[in-house]
Short mmCIF file of C-alpha atoms in Angstrom, two decimals:
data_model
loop_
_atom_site.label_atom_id
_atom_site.label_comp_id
_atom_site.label_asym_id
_atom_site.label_seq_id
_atom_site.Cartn_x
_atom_site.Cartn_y
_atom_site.Cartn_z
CA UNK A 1 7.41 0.63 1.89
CA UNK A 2 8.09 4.17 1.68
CA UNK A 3 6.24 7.14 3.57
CA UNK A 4 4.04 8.37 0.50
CA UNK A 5 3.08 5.17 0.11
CA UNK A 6 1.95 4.63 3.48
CA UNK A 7 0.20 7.92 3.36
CA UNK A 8 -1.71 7.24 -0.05
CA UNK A 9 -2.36 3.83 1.38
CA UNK A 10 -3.87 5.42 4.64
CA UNK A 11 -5.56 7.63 2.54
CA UNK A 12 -7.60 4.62 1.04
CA UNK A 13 -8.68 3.03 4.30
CA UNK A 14 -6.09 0.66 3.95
CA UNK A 15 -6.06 -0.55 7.91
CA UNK A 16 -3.67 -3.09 7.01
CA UNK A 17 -1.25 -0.94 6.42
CA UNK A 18 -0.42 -0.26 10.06
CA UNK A 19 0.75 -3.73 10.62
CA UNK A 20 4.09 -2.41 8.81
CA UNK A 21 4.07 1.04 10.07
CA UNK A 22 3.45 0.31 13.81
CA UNK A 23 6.42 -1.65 14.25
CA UNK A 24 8.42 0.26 11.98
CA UNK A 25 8.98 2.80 15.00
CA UNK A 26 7.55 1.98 17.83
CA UNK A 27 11.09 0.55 19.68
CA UNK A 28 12.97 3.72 18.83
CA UNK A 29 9.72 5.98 20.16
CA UNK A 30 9.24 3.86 23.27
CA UNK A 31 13.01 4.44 23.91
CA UNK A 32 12.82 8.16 23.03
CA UNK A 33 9.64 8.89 25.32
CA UNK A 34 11.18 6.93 28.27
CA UNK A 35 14.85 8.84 28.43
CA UNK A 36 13.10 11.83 27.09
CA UNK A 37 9.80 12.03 29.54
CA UNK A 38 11.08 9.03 32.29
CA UNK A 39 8.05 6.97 31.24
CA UNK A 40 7.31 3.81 31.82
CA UNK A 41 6.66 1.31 28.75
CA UNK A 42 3.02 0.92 28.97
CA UNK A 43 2.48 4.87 29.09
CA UNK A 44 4.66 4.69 25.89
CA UNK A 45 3.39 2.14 24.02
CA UNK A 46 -0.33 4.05 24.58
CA UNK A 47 0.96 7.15 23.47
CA UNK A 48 2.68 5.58 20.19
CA UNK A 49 -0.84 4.07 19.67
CA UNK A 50 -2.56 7.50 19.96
CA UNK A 51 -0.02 8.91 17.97
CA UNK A 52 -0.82 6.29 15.14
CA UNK A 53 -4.48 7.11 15.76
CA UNK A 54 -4.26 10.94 15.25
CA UNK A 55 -1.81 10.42 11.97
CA UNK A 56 -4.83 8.05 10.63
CA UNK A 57 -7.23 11.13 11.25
CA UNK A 58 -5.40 13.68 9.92
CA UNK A 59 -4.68 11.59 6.59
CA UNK A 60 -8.50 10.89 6.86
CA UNK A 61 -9.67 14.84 7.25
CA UNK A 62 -7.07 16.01 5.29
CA UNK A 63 -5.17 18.14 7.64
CA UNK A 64 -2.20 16.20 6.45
CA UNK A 65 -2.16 16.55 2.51
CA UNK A 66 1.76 16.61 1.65
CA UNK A 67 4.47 14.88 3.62
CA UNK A 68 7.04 17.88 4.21
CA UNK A 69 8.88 15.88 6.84
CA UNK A 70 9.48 12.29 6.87
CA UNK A 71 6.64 9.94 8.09
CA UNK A 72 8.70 9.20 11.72
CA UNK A 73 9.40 13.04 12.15
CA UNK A 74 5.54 13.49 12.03
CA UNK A 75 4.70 10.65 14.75
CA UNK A 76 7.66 11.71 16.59
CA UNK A 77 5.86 15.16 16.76
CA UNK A 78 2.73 14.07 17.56
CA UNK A 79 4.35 11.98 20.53
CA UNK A 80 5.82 14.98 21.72
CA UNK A 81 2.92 16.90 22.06
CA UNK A 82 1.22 14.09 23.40
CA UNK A 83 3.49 13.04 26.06
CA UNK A 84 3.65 16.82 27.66
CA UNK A 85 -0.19 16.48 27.47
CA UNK A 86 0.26 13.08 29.82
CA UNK A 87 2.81 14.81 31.46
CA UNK A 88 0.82 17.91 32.89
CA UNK A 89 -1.99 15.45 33.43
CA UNK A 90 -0.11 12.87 35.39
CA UNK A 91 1.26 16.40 37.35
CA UNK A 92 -2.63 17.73 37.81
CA UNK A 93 -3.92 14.65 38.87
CA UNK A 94 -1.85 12.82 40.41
CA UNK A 95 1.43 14.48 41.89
CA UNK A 96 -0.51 17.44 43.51
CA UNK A 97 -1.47 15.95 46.97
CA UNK A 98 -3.89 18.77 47.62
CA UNK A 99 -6.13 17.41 45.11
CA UNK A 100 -9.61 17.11 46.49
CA UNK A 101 -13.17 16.47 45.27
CA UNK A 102 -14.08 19.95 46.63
CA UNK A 103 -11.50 21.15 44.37
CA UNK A 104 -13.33 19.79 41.14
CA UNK A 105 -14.06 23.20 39.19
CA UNK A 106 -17.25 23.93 36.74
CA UNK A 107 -14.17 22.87 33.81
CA UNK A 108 -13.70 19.64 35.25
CA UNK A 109 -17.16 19.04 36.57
CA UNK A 110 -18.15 19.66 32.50
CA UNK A 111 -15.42 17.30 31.18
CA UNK A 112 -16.75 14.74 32.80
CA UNK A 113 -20.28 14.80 31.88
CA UNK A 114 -18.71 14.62 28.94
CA UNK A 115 -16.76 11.84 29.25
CA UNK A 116 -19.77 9.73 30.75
CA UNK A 117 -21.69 10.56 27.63
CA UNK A 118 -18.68 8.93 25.42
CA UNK A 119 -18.40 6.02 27.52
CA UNK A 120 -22.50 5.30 27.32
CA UNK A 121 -22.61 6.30 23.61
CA UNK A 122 -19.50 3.71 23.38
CA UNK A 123 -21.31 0.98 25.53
CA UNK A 124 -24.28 1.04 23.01
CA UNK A 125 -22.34 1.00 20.02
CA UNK A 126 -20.94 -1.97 21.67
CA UNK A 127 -23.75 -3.50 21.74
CA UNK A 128 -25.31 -3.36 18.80
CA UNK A 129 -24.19 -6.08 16.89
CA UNK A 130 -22.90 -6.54 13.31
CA UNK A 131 -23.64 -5.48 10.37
CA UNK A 132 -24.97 -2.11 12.16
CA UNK A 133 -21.44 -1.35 14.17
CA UNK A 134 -19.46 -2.03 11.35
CA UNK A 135 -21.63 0.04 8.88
CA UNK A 136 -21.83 2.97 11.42
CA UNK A 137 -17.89 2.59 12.31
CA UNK A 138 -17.15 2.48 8.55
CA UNK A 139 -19.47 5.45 7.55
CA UNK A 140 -18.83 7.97 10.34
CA UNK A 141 -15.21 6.92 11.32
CA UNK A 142 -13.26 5.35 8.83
CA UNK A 143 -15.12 7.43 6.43
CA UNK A 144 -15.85 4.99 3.53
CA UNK A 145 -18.44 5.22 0.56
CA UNK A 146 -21.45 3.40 0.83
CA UNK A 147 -20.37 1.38 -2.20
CA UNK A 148 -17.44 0.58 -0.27
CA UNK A 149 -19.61 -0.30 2.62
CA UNK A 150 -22.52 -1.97 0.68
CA UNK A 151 -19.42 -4.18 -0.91
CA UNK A 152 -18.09 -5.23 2.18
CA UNK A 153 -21.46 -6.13 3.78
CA UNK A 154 -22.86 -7.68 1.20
CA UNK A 155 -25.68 -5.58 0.02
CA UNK A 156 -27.26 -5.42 -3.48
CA UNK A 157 -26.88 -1.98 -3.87
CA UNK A 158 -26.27 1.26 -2.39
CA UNK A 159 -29.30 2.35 -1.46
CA UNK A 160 -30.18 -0.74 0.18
CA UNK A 161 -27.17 0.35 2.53
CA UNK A 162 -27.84 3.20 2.82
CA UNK A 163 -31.71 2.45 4.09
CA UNK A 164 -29.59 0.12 6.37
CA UNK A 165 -27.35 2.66 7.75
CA UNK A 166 -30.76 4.37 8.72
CA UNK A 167 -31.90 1.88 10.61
CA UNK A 168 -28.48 1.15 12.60
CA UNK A 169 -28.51 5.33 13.79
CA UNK A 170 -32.56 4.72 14.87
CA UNK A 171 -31.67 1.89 16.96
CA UNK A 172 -28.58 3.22 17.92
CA UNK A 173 -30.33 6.79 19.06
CA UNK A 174 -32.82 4.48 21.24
CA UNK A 175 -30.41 2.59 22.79
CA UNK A 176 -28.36 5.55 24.12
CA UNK A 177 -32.00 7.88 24.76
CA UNK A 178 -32.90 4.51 27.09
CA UNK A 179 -29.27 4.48 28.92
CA UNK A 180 -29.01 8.31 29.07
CA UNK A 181 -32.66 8.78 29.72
CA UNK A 182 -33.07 11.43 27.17
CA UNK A 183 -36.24 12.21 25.49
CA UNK B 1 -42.32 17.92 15.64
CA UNK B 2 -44.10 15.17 14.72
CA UNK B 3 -41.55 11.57 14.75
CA UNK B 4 -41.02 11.77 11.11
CA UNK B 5 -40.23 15.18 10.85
CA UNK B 6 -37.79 14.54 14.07
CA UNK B 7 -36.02 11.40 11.93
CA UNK B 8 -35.32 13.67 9.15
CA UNK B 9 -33.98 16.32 11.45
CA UNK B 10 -31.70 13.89 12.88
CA UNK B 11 -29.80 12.53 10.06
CA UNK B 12 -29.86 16.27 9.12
CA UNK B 13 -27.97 16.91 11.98
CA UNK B 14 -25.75 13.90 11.88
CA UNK B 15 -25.02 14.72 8.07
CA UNK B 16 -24.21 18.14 9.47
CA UNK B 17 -21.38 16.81 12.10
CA UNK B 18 -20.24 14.56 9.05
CA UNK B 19 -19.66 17.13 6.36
CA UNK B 20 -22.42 16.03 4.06
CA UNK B 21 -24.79 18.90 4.33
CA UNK B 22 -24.52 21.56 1.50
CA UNK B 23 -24.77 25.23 2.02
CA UNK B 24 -28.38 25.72 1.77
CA UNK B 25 -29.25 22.38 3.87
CA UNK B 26 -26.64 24.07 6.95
CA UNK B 27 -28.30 27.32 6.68
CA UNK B 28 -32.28 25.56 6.94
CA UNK B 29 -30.51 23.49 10.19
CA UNK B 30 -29.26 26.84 11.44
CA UNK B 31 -32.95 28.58 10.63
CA UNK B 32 -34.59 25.54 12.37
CA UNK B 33 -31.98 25.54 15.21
CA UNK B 34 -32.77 29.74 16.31
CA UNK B 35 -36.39 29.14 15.59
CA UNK B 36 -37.31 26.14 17.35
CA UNK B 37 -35.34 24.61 21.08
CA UNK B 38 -36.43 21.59 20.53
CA UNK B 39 -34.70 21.20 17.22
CA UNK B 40 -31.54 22.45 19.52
CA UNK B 41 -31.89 19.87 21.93
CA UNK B 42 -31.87 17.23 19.24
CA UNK B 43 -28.52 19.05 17.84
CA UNK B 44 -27.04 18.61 21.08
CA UNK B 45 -27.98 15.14 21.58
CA UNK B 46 -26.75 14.26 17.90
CA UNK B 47 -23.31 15.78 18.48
CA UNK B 48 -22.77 13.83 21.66
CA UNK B 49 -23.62 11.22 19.58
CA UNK B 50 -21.32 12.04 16.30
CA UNK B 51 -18.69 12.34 19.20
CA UNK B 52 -19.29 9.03 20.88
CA UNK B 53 -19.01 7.06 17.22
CA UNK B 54 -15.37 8.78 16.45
CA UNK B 55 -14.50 8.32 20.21
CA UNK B 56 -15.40 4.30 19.55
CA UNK B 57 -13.85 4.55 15.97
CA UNK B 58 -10.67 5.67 17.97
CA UNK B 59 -11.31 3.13 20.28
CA UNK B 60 -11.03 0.37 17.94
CA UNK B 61 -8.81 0.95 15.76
CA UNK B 62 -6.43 1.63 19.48
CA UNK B 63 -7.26 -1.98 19.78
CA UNK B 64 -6.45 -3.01 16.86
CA UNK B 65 -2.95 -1.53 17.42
CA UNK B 66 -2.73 -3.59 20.76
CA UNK B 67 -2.92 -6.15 18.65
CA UNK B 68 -0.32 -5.95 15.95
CA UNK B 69 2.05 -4.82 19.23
CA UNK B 70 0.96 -8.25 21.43
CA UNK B 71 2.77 -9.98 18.00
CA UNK B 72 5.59 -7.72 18.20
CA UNK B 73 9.17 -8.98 20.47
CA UNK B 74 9.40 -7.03 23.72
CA UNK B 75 10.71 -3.43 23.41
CA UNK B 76 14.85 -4.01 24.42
CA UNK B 77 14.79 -2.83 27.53
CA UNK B 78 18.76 -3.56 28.08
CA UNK B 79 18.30 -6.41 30.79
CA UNK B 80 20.15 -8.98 29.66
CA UNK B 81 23.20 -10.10 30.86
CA UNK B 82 25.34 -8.67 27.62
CA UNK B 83 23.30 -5.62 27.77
CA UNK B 84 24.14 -6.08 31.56
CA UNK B 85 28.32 -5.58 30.72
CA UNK B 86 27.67 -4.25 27.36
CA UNK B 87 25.92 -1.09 29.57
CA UNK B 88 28.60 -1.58 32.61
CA UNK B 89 31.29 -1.11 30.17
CA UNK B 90 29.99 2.07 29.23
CA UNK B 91 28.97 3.49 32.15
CA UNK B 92 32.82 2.87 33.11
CA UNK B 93 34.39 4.54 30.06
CA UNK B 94 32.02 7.72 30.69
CA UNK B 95 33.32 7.72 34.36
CA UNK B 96 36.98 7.71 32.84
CA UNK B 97 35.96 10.19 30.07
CA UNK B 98 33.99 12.90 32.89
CA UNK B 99 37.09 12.25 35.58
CA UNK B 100 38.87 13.94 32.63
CA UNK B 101 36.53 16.12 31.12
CA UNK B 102 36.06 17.00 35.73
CA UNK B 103 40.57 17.16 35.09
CA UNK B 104 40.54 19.55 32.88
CA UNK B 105 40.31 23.23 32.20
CA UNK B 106 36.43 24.15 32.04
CA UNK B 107 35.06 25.20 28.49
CA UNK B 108 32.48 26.91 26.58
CA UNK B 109 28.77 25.61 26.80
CA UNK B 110 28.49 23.86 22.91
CA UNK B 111 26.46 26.01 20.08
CA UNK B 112 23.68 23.08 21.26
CA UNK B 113 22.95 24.15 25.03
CA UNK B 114 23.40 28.35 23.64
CA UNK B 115 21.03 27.76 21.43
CA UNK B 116 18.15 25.88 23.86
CA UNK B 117 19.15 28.71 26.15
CA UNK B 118 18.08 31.29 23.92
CA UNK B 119 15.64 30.11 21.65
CA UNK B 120 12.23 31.51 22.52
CA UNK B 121 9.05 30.53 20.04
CA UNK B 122 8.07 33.21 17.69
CA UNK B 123 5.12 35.01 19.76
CA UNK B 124 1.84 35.16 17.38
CA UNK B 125 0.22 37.84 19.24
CA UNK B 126 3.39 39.93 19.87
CA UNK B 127 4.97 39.80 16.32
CA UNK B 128 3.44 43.29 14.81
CA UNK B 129 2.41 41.32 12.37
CA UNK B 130 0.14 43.71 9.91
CA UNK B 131 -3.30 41.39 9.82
CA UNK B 132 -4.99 39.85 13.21
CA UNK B 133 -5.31 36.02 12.85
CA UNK B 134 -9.21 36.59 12.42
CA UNK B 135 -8.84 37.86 9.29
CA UNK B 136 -6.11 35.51 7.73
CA UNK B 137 -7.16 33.19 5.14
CA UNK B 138 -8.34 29.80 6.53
CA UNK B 139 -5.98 27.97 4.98
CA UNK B 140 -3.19 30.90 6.60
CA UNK B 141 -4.87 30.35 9.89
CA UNK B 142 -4.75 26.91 10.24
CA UNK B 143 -0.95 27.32 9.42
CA UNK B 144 -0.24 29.52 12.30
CA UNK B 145 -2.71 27.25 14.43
CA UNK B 146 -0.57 24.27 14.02
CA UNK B 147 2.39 26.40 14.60
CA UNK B 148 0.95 27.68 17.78
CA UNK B 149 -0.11 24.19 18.88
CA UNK B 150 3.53 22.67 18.06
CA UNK B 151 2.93 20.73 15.49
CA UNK B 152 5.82 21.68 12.92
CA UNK B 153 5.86 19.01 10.66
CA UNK B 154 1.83 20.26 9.78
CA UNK B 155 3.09 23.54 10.03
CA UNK B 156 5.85 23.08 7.48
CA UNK B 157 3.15 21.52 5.25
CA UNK B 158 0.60 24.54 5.43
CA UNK B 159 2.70 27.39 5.25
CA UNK B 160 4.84 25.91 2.12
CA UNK B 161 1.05 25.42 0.67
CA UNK B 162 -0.11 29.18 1.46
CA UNK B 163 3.02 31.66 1.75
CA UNK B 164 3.70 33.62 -1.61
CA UNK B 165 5.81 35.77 -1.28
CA UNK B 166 9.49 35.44 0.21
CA UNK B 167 8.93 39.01 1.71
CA UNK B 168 5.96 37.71 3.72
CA UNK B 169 6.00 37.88 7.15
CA UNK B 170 5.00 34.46 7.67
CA UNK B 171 8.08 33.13 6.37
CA UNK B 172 9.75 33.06 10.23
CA UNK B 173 7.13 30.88 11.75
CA UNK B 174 7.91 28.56 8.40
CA UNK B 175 11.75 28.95 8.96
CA UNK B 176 10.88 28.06 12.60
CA UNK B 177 9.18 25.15 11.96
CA UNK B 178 12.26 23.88 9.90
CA UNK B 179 14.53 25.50 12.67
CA UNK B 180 13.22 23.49 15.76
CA UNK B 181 12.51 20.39 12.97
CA UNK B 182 16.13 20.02 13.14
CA UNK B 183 16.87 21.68 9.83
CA UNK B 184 18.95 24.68 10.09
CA UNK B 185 20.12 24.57 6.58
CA UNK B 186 16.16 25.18 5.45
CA UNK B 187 15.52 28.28 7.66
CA UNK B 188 18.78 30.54 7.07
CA UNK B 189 17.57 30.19 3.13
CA UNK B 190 14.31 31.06 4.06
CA UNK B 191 15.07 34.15 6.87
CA UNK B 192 17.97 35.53 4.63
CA UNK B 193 15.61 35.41 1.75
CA UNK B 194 12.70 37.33 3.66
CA UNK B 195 15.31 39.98 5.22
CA UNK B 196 16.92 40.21 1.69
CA UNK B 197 13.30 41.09 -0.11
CA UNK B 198 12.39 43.72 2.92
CA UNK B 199 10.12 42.22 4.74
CA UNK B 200 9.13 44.19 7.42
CA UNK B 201 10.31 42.31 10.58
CA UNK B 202 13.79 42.01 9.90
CA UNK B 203 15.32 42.62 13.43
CA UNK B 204 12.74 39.58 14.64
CA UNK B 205 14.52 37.63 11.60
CA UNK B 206 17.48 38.73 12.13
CA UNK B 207 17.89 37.34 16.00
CA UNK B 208 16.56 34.13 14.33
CA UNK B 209 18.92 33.98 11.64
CA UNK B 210 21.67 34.03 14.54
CA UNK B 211 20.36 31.38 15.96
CA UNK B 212 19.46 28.97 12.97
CA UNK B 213 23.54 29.79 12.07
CA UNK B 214 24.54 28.68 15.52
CA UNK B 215 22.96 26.05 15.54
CA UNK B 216 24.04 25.43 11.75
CA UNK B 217 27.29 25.67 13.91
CA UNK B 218 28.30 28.78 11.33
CA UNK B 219 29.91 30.57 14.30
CA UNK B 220 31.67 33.43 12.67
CA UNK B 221 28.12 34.18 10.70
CA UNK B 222 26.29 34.22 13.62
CA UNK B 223 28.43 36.55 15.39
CA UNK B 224 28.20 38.56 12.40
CA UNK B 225 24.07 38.91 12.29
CA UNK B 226 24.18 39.43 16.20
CA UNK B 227 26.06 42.71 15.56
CA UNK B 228 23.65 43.64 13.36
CA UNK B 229 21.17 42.75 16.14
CA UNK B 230 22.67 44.44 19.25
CA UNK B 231 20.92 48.42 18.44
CA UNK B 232 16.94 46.35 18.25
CA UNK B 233 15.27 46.92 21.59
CA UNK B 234 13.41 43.95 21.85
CA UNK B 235 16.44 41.23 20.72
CA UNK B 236 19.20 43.56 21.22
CA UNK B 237 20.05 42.41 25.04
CA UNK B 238 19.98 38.87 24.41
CA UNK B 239 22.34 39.29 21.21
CA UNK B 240 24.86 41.22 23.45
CA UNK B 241 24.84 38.34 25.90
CA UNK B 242 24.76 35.65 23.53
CA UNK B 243 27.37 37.15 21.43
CA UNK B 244 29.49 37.27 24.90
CA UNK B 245 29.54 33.55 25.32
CA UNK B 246 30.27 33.44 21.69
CA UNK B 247 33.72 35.28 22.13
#
């Protein structure tokens, strides 16, 4: 399976393409992040994953149009940038003994609100159950047509997905308004 | 706002986050957003909420990957018992080969370690560039962004999509993309291309032309564009020294 291939298949919300890619590199990357960045393997397995992750998005937003590089030069750059990111993190948070709450700036303090609100928008999603996660996931993530979607859920038409999607984002909106007690 | 009107202003505002809106639609939101706080504090709420769905999107398809890797063998970590010797008898012949590498006469750093030592990202804001990134072209901008932000392959991708010209300046952050990319070959064509059709930062390309030759390992070219680079004040100090290990 080539690279363009993978791309084109990423491109069309093929998911099950990543059972081929994701082993395709992930022992040379784990052993490239741990001599390059002294890692240990779980830290570099998760950043291979996010690295996957933000390829799938760029295909998806198309901020990656044509392969210039090969498909592992790509990953291998994302991985890069990611592990510094983990690396000045690990230094921030971790390493610097001085660290104390009364240090926590406005920046920080703001990040994570921020973070909370993720975590309880998450937590609903969670809990709303199928076919409303799926068709939410599908629309707003994977970013699949509501034929697609009405297809794969079983719906007569379109439109009756669509009316469906709807419904999912009211309940969903309720369900975090009640856990974030927003009005 | 009554709750219906409020429903329809919400999947405005998701449609918004989502790219669905046309241009007409985003300027009513933006109207309704100035006119009205309450319409606002719905767009704030919404874009938490756009957020949240990509951050669980993420989320799950992370898991996902978990999954496939649970399947996978164990990453060789090199702690077996052949790895064990296999490793030991390494670690023994680079003892040997270091007590006589330590033995012998000390050399020259390799055209590698010069060029880490003196390879220095193309500034954006300090290139004299003749147009300020606000005014680039989006599709330009988000070139030099990924550039700035280190992500070369993207890079590569945008400015071979946008650049028209060989003489353009933003040829060296493309032949710098290749250069640091690991592909040497690519950036001389492109640098001696751009100084060849005058574009106007040619000392700036010339210093990188050096350096893409050494580390082309095209020693006796390199040496040859660092004279040429010794009289420019900004690269001219570094070329003298760099040209010093070189002899």
């Amino acid at each position: 399976m080539n690279d363009l291939f993978i791309v084109s298949q990423i491109r069309q919300g093929d998911l099950k393409v990543f059972d081929v890619l994701y082993p395709k590199y992930r022992d040379e990357f784990c052993q490239w992040l741990k001599k390059s960045y002294q890692l240990d393997e779980e830290s570099c397995k998760d950043i291979y994953q996010q690295s996957i992750v933000i390829l799938f998005e760029n295909v998806r937003d198309e901020k990656l149009v044509k392969l210039t590089s090969s498909l592992k030069t790509y990953i291998f750059s994302i991985g890069r940038n990611k592990a510094r990111e983990h690396m000045s993190y690990v230094k921030k948070h971790v390493l610097n003994q001085d660290y104390k709450f009364d240090s926590i700036d406005s920046i920080e303090l703001g990040d994570n609100i921020e973070e909370l609100q993720l975590s309880t928008i998450e937590t609903c999603l969670s809990e709303l159950k199928n076919p409303c996660k799926g068709i939410i996931i599908d629309f707003y993530y994977h970013k699949k047509s509501m034929d697609v979607i009405a297809k794969r859920f079983g719906y007569k038409n379109t439109d009756s997905a669509k009316n469906q999607k709807s419904k999912c984002m009211r309940k969903l909106r309720t369900l975090v308004r009640d856990k974030m007690k927003v009005a | 706002m009554n709750s219906e009107e409020k429903a329809h202003i919400e999947e405005q505002i998701i449609k918004y986050f989502n790219g669905e809106l046309s241009t007409e639609e985003m300027s009513e939101l933006e109207r309704l957003r100035a006119e009205d706080l309450g319409v606002e504090q719905l767009f704030d709420f919404n874009r938490a909420l756009y957020n949240g769905i990509q951050s669980a999107g993420r989320s799950m398809l992370k898991e996902q990957l978990s999954q496939i890797d649970e399947e996978l063998p164990p990453i060789p970590s090199g702690s077996n018992n052949i790895m064990f010797w296999l490793r030991l008898g390494v670690a023994a012949t680079i003892t040997l080969l270091a007590t006589v590498w330590f033995l012998q006469p000390r050399t020259h750093p390799t055209n590698s370690d010069l060029f880490d030592k003196y390879y220095k990202d193309f500034e954006i804001l300090s290139t004299g560039t003749t147009r300020g990134t606000d005014s680039l072209p989006s599709a330009m901008n988000k070139a030099i962004l990924a550039y700035a932000s280190q992500d070369y392959p993207l890079a590569i991708s945008l400015f071979s999509e946008t650049i028209e010209f060989s003489s353009q300046n933003e040829n060296i952050y493309l032949a710098l993309s290749y250069l640091v990319t690991d592909e040497p070959e690519r950036a001389i064509q492109i640098l001696e291309g751009y100084i060849n059709n005058g574009g106007n930062l040619r000392n700036d390309a010339q210093w990188y032309l050096a350096l893409s030759l050494l580390k082309n390992d095209q020693i006796i070219r390199a040496k040859a564009v660092l004279k040429e680079v010794l009289d420019n004040p900004k690269a001219g100090i570094q070329a003298d020294l760099l040209l010093e290990k070189l002899e």
